[in-house]
PDB file of C-alpha atoms in Angstrom:
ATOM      1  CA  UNK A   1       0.000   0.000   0.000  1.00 72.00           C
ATOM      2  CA  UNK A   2       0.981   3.455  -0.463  1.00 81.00           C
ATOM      3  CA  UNK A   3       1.321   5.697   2.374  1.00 90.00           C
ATOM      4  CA  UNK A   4       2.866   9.100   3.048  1.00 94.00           C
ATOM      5  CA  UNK A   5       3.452  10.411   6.725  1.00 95.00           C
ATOM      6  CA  UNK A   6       4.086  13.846   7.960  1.00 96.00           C
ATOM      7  CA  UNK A   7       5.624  13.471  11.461  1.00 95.00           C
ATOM      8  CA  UNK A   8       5.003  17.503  12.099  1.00 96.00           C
ATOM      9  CA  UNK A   9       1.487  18.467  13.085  1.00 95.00           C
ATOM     10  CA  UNK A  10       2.767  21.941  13.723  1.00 96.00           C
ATOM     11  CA  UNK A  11       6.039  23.984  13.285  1.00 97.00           C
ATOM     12  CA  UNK A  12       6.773  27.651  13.864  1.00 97.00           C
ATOM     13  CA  UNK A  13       9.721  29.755  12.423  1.00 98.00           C
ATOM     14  CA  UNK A  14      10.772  33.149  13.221  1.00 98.00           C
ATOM     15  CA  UNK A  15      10.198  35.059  10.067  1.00 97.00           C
ATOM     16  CA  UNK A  16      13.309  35.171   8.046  1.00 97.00           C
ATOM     17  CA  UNK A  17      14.756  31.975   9.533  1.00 98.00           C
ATOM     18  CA  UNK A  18      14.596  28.497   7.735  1.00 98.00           C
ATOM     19  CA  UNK A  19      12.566  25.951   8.279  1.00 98.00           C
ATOM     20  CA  UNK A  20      12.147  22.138   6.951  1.00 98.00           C
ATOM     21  CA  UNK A  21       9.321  19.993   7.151  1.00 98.00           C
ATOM     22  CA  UNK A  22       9.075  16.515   7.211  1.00 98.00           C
ATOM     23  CA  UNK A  23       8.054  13.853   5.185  1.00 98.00           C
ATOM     24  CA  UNK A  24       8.390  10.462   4.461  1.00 97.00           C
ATOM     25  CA  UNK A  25       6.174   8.101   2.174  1.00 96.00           C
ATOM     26  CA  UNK A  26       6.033   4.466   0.713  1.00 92.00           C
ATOM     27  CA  UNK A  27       4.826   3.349  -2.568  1.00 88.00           C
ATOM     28  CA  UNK A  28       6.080   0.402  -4.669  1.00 85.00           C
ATOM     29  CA  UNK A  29       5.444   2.194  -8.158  1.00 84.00           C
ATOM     30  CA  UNK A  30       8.819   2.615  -9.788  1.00 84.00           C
ATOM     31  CA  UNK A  31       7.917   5.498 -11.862  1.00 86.00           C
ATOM     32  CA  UNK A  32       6.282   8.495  -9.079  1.00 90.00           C
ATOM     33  CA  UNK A  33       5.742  11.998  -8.477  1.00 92.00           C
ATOM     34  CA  UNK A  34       6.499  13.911  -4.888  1.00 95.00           C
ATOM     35  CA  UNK A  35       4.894  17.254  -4.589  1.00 95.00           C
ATOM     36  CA  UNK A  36       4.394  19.753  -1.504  1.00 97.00           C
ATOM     37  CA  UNK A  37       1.693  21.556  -1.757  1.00 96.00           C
ATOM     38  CA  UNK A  38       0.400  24.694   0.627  1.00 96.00           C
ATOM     39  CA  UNK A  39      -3.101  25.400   2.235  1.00 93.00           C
ATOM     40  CA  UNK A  40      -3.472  29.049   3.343  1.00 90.00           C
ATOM     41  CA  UNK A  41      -6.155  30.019   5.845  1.00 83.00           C
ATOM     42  CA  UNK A  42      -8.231  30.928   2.789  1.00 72.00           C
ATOM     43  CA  UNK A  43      -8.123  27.290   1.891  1.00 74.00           C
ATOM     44  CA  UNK A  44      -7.345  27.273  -1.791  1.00 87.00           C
ATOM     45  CA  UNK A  45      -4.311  24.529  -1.782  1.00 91.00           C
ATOM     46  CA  UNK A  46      -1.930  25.411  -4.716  1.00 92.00           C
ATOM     47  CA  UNK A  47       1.420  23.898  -5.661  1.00 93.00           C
ATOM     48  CA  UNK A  48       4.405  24.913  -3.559  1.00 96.00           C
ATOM     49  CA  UNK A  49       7.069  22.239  -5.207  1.00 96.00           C
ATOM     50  CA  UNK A  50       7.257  18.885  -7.353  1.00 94.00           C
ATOM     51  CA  UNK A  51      10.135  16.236  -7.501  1.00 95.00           C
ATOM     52  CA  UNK A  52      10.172  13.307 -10.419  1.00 92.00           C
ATOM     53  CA  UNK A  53      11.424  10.618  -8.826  1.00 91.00           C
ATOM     54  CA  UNK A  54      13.487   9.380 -11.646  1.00 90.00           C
ATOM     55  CA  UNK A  55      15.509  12.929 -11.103  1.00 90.00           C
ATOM     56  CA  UNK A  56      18.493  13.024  -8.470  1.00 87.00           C
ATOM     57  CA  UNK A  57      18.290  16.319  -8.391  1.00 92.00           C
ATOM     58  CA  UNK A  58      16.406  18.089  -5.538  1.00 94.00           C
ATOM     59  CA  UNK A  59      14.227  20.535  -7.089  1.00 94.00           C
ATOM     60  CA  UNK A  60      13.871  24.026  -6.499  1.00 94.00           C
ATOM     61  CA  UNK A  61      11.440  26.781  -6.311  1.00 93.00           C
ATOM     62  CA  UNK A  62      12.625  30.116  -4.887  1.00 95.00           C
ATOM     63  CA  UNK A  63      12.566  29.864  -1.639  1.00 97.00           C
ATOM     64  CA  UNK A  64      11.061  26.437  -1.646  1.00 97.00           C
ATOM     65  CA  UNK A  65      13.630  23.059  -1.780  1.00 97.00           C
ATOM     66  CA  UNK A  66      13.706  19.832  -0.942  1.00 97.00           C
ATOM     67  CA  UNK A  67      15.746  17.122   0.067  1.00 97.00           C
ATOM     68  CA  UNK A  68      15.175  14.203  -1.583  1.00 96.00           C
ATOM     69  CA  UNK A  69      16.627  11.054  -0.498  1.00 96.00           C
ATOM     70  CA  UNK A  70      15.184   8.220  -2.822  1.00 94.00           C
ATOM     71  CA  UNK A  71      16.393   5.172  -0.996  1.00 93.00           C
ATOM     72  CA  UNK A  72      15.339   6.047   2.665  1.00 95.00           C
ATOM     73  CA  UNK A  73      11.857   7.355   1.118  1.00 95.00           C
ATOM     74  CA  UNK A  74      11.803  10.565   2.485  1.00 96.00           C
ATOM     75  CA  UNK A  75      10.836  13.803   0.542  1.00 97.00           C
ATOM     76  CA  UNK A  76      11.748  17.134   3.258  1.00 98.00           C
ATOM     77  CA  UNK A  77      10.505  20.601   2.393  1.00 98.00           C
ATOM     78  CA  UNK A  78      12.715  23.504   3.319  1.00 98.00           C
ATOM     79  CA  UNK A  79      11.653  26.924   3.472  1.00 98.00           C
ATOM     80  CA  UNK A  80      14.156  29.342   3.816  1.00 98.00           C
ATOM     81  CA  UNK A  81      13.867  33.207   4.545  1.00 97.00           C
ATOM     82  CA  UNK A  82      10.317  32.186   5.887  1.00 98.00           C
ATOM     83  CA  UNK A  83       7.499  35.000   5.277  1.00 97.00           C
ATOM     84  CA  UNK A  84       4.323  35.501   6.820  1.00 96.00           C
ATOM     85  CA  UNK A  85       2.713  34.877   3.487  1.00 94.00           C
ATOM     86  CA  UNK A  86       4.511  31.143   3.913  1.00 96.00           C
ATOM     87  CA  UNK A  87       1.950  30.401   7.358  1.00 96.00           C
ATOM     88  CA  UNK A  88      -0.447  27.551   6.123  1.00 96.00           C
ATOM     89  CA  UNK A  89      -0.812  23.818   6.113  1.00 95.00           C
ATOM     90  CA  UNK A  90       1.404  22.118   4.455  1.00 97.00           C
ATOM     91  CA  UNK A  91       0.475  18.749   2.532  1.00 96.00           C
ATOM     92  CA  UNK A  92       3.199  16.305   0.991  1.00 97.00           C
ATOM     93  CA  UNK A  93       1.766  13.687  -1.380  1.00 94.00           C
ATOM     94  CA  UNK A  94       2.701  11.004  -3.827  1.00 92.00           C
ATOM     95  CA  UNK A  95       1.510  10.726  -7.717  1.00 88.00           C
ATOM     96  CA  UNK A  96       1.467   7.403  -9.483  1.00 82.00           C
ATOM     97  CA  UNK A  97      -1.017   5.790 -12.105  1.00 71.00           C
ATOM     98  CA  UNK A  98      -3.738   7.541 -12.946  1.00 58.00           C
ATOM     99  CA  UNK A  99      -3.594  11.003 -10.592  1.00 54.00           C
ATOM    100  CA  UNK A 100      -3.605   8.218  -7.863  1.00 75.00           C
ATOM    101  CA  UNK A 101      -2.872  10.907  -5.408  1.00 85.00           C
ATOM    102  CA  UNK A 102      -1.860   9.952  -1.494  1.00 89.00           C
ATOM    103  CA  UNK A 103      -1.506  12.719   0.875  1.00 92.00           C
ATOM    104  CA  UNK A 104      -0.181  13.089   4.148  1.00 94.00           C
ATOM    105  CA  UNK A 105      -2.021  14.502   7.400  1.00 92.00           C
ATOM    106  CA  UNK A 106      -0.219  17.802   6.910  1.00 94.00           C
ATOM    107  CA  UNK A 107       1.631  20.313   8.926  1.00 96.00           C
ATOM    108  CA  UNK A 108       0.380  23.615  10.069  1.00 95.00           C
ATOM    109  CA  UNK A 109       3.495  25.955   9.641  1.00 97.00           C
ATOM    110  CA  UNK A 110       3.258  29.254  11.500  1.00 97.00           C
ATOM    111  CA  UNK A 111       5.747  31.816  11.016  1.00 97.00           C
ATOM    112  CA  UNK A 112       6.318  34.771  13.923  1.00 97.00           C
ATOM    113  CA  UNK A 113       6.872  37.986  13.513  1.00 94.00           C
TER     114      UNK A 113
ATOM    115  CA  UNK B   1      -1.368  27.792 -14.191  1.00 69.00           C
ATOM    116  CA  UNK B   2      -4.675  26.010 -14.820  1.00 84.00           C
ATOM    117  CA  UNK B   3      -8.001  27.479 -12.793  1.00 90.00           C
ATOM    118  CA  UNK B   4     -10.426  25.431 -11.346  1.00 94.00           C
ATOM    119  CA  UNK B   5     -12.925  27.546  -9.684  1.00 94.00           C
ATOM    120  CA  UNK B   6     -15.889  25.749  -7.329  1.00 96.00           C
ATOM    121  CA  UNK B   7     -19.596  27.307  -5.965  1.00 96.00           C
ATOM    122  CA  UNK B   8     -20.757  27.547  -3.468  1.00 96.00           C
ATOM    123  CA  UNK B   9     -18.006  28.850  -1.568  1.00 94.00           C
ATOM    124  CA  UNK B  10     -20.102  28.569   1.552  1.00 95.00           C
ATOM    125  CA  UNK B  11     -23.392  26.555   1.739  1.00 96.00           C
ATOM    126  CA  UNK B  12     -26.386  26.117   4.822  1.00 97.00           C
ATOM    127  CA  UNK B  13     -28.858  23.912   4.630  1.00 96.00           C
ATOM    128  CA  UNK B  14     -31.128  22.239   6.823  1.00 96.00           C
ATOM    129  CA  UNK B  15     -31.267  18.480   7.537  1.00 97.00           C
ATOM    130  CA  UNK B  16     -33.036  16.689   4.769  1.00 97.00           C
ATOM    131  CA  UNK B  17     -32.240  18.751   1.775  1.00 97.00           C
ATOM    132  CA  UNK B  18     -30.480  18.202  -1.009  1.00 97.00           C
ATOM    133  CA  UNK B  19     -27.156  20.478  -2.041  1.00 97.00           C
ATOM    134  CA  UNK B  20     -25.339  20.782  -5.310  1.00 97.00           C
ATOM    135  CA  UNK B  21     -21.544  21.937  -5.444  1.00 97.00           C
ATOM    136  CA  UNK B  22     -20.165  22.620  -8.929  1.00 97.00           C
ATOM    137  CA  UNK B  23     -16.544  22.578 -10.049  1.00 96.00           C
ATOM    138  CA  UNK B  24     -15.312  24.314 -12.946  1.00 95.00           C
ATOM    139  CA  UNK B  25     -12.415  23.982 -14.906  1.00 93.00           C
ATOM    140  CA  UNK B  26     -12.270  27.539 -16.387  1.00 93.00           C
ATOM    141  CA  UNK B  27      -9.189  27.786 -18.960  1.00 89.00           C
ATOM    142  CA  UNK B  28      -8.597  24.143 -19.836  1.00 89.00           C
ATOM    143  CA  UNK B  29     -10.638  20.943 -20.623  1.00 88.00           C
ATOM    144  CA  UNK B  30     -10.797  18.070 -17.702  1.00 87.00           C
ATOM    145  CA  UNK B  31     -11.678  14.663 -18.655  1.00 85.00           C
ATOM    146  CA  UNK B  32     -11.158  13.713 -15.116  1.00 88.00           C
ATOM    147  CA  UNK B  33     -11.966  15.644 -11.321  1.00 92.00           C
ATOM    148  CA  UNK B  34     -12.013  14.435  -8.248  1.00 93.00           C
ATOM    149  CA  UNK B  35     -13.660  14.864  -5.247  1.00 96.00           C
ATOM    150  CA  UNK B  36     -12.276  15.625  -1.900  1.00 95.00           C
ATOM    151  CA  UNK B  37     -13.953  15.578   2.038  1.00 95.00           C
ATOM    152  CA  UNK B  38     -11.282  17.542   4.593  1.00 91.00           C
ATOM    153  CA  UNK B  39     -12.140  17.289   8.133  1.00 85.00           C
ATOM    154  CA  UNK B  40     -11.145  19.871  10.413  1.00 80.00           C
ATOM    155  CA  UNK B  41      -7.364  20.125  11.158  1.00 75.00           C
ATOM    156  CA  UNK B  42      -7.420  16.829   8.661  1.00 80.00           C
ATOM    157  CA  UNK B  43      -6.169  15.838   5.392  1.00 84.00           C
ATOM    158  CA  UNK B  44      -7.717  15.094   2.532  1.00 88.00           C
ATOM    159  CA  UNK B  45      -9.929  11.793   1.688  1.00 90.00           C
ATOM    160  CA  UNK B  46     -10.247  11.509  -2.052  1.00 91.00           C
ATOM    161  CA  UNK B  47     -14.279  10.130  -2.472  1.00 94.00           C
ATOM    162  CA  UNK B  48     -14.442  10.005  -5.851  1.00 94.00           C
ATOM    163  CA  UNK B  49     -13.122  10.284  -9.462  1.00 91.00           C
ATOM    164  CA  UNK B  50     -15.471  12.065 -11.572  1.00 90.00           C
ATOM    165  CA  UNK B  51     -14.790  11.064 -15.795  1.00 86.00           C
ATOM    166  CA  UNK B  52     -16.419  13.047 -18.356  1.00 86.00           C
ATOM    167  CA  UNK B  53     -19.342  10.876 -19.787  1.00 85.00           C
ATOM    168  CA  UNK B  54     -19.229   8.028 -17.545  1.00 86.00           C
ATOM    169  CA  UNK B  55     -20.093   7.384 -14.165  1.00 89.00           C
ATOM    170  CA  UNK B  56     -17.772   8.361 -11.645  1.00 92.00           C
ATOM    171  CA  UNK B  57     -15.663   5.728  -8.922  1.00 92.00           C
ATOM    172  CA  UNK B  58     -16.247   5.790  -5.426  1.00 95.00           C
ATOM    173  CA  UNK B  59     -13.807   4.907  -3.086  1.00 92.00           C
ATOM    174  CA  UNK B  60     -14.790   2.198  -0.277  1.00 92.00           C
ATOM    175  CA  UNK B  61     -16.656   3.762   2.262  1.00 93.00           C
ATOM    176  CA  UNK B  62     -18.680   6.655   0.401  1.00 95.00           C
ATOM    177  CA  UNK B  63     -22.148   6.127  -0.300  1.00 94.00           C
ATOM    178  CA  UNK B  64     -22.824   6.340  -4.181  1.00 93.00           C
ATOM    179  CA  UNK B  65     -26.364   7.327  -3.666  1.00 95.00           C
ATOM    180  CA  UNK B  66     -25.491   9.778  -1.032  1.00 96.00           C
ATOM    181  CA  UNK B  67     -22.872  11.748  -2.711  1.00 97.00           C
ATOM    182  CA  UNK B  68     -24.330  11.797  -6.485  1.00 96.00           C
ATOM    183  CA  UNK B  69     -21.725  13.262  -9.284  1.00 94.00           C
ATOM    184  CA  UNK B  70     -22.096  14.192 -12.564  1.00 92.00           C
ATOM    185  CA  UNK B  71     -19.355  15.335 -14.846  1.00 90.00           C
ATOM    186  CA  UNK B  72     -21.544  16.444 -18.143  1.00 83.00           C
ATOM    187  CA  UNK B  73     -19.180  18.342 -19.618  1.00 89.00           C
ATOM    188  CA  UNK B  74     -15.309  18.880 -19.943  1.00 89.00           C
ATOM    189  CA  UNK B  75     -15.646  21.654 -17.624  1.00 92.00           C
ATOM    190  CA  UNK B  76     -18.057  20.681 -15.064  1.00 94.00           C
ATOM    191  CA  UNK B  77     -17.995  17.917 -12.374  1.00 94.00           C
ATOM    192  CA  UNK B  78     -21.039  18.311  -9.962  1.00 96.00           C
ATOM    193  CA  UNK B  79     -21.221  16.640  -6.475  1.00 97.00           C
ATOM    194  CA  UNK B  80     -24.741  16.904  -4.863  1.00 97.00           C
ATOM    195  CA  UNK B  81     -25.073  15.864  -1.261  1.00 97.00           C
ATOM    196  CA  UNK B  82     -28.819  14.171  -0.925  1.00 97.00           C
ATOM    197  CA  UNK B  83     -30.562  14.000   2.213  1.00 96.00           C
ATOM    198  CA  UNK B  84     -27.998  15.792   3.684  1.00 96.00           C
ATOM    199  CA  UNK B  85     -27.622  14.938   7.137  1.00 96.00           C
ATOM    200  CA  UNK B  86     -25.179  17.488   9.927  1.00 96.00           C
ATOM    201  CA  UNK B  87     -22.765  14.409   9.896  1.00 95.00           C
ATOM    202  CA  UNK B  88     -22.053  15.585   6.055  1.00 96.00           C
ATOM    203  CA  UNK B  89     -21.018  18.855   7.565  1.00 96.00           C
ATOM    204  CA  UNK B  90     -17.992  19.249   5.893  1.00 95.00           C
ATOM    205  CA  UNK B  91     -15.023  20.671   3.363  1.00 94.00           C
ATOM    206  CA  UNK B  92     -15.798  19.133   0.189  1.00 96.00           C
ATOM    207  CA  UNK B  93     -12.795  20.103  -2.472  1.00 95.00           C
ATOM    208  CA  UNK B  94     -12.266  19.582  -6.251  1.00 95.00           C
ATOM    209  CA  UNK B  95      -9.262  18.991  -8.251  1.00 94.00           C
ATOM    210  CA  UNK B  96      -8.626  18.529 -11.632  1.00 91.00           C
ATOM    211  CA  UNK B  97      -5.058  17.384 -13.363  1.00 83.00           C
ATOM    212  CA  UNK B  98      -3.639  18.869 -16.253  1.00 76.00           C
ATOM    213  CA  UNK B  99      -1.343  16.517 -18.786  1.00 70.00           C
ATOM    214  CA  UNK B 100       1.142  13.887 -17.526  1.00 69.00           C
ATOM    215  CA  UNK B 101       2.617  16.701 -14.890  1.00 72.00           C
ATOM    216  CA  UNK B 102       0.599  14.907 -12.175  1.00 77.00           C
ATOM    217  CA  UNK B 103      -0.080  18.265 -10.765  1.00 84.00           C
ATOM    218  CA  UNK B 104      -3.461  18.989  -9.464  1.00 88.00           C
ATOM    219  CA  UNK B 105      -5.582  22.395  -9.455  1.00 91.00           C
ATOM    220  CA  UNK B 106      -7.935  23.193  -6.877  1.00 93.00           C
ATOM    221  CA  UNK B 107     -10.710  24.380  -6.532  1.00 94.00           C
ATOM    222  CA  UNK B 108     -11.407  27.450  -3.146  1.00 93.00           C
ATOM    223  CA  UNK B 109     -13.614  24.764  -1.623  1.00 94.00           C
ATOM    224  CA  UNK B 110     -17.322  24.618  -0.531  1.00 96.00           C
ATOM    225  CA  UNK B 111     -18.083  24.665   3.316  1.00 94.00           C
ATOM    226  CA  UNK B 112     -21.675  22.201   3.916  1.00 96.00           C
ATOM    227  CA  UNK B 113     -23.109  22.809   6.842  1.00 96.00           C
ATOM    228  CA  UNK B 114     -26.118  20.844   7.528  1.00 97.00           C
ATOM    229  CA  UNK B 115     -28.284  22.471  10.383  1.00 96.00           C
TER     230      UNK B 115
END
């Protein structure tokens, strides 16, 4: 079965500090997709990141990276010079098949001021 | 990016009725949506795949006749809650995917609450 756990329920970061979320997931497709993606309080969820698994490289976005480690399953988030705009849930999920999408339980990031 | 824009944002009704959410797909064509249920503080439990033209699949657990949807069109996907009850009080969120990306678009959501 495919799972994906987020071991964070919450994290705070001082605004302008880094900050890396967690996430690890399971799936025995060979060919997969890893994304991050971000709830605000206005509960629209848009796309923060996305990693092919067949890359090595740890893709980027900004502000937004990951560490990807392929053989221990685990797909982090880091957020660096955090914002305010950057407090929301956070949801990490797994892609294979047909948009056979997994998420995890998601971590509520807050960033102070 | 792709827009996928849902109504009602916000919805009240009173035990018994029957409510219809709509999901859009505004700037691109979506053969397939899917249907989401977020609990408070909770992730999100996919409860069906919507397909353009056919009927949609249900994941174990959610009652087919409860949660009827229709996807008519290339840009619509509806979910209607019948007989709601205030245990369907919920989040209900649509998503559509765009080409072999795997990326999904969401829709803002539609808050049920059954009174």
């Amino acid at each position: 079965a495919q799972t994906v756990t987020q071991s964070q329920p919450e994290m705070s970061v001082q605004e302008a500090e880094t900050v890396t979320l967690s996430c690890t997931y399971d799936t025995s497709e060979s060919d997969y997709y890893l994304f991050w993606y971000k709830q605000p309080p206005s509960r629209q969820m848009i796309l923060v990141i996305r990693q092919e698994a067949y890359k090595q490289q740890n893709a980027t976005e900004n502000r937004f990276s990951v560490n990807f480690q392929k053989a221990a399953k685990s797909f982090s988030l880091k957020i660096s010079d955090s914002q305010l705009g950057d407090a929301a849930m956070y949801f990490c999920a797994s892609f294979s098949g047909t948009y056979k999408y997994i998420f995890g339980t998601g971590t509520r990031l807050k960033v102070l001021a | 990016g792709a827009v996928v824009s849902q109504h009602p944002s916000r919805v009240i009704c009173k035990s018994g009725t029957s409510v219809k959410i709509e999901c859009r797909s505004l700037d691109f064509q979506a053969t397939t949506m899917f249907w989401y249920r977020q609990f408070p503080k909770q992730s999100l439990m996919l409860m069906a795949t919507s397909n353009e033209g056919s009927k949609a699949t249900y994941e174990q657990g959610v009652e087919k006749d409860k949660f009827l949807i229709n996807h008519a069109s290339l840009t619509l996907s509806t979910l209607t809650v019948t007989s709601a009850h205030p245990e369907d009080s919920s989040f209900y969120i649509c998503s559509a995917g765009l080409g072999d990306t795997g990326e999904l678009f969401f829709g803002e959501g539609s808050r049920l609450t059954v009174l």
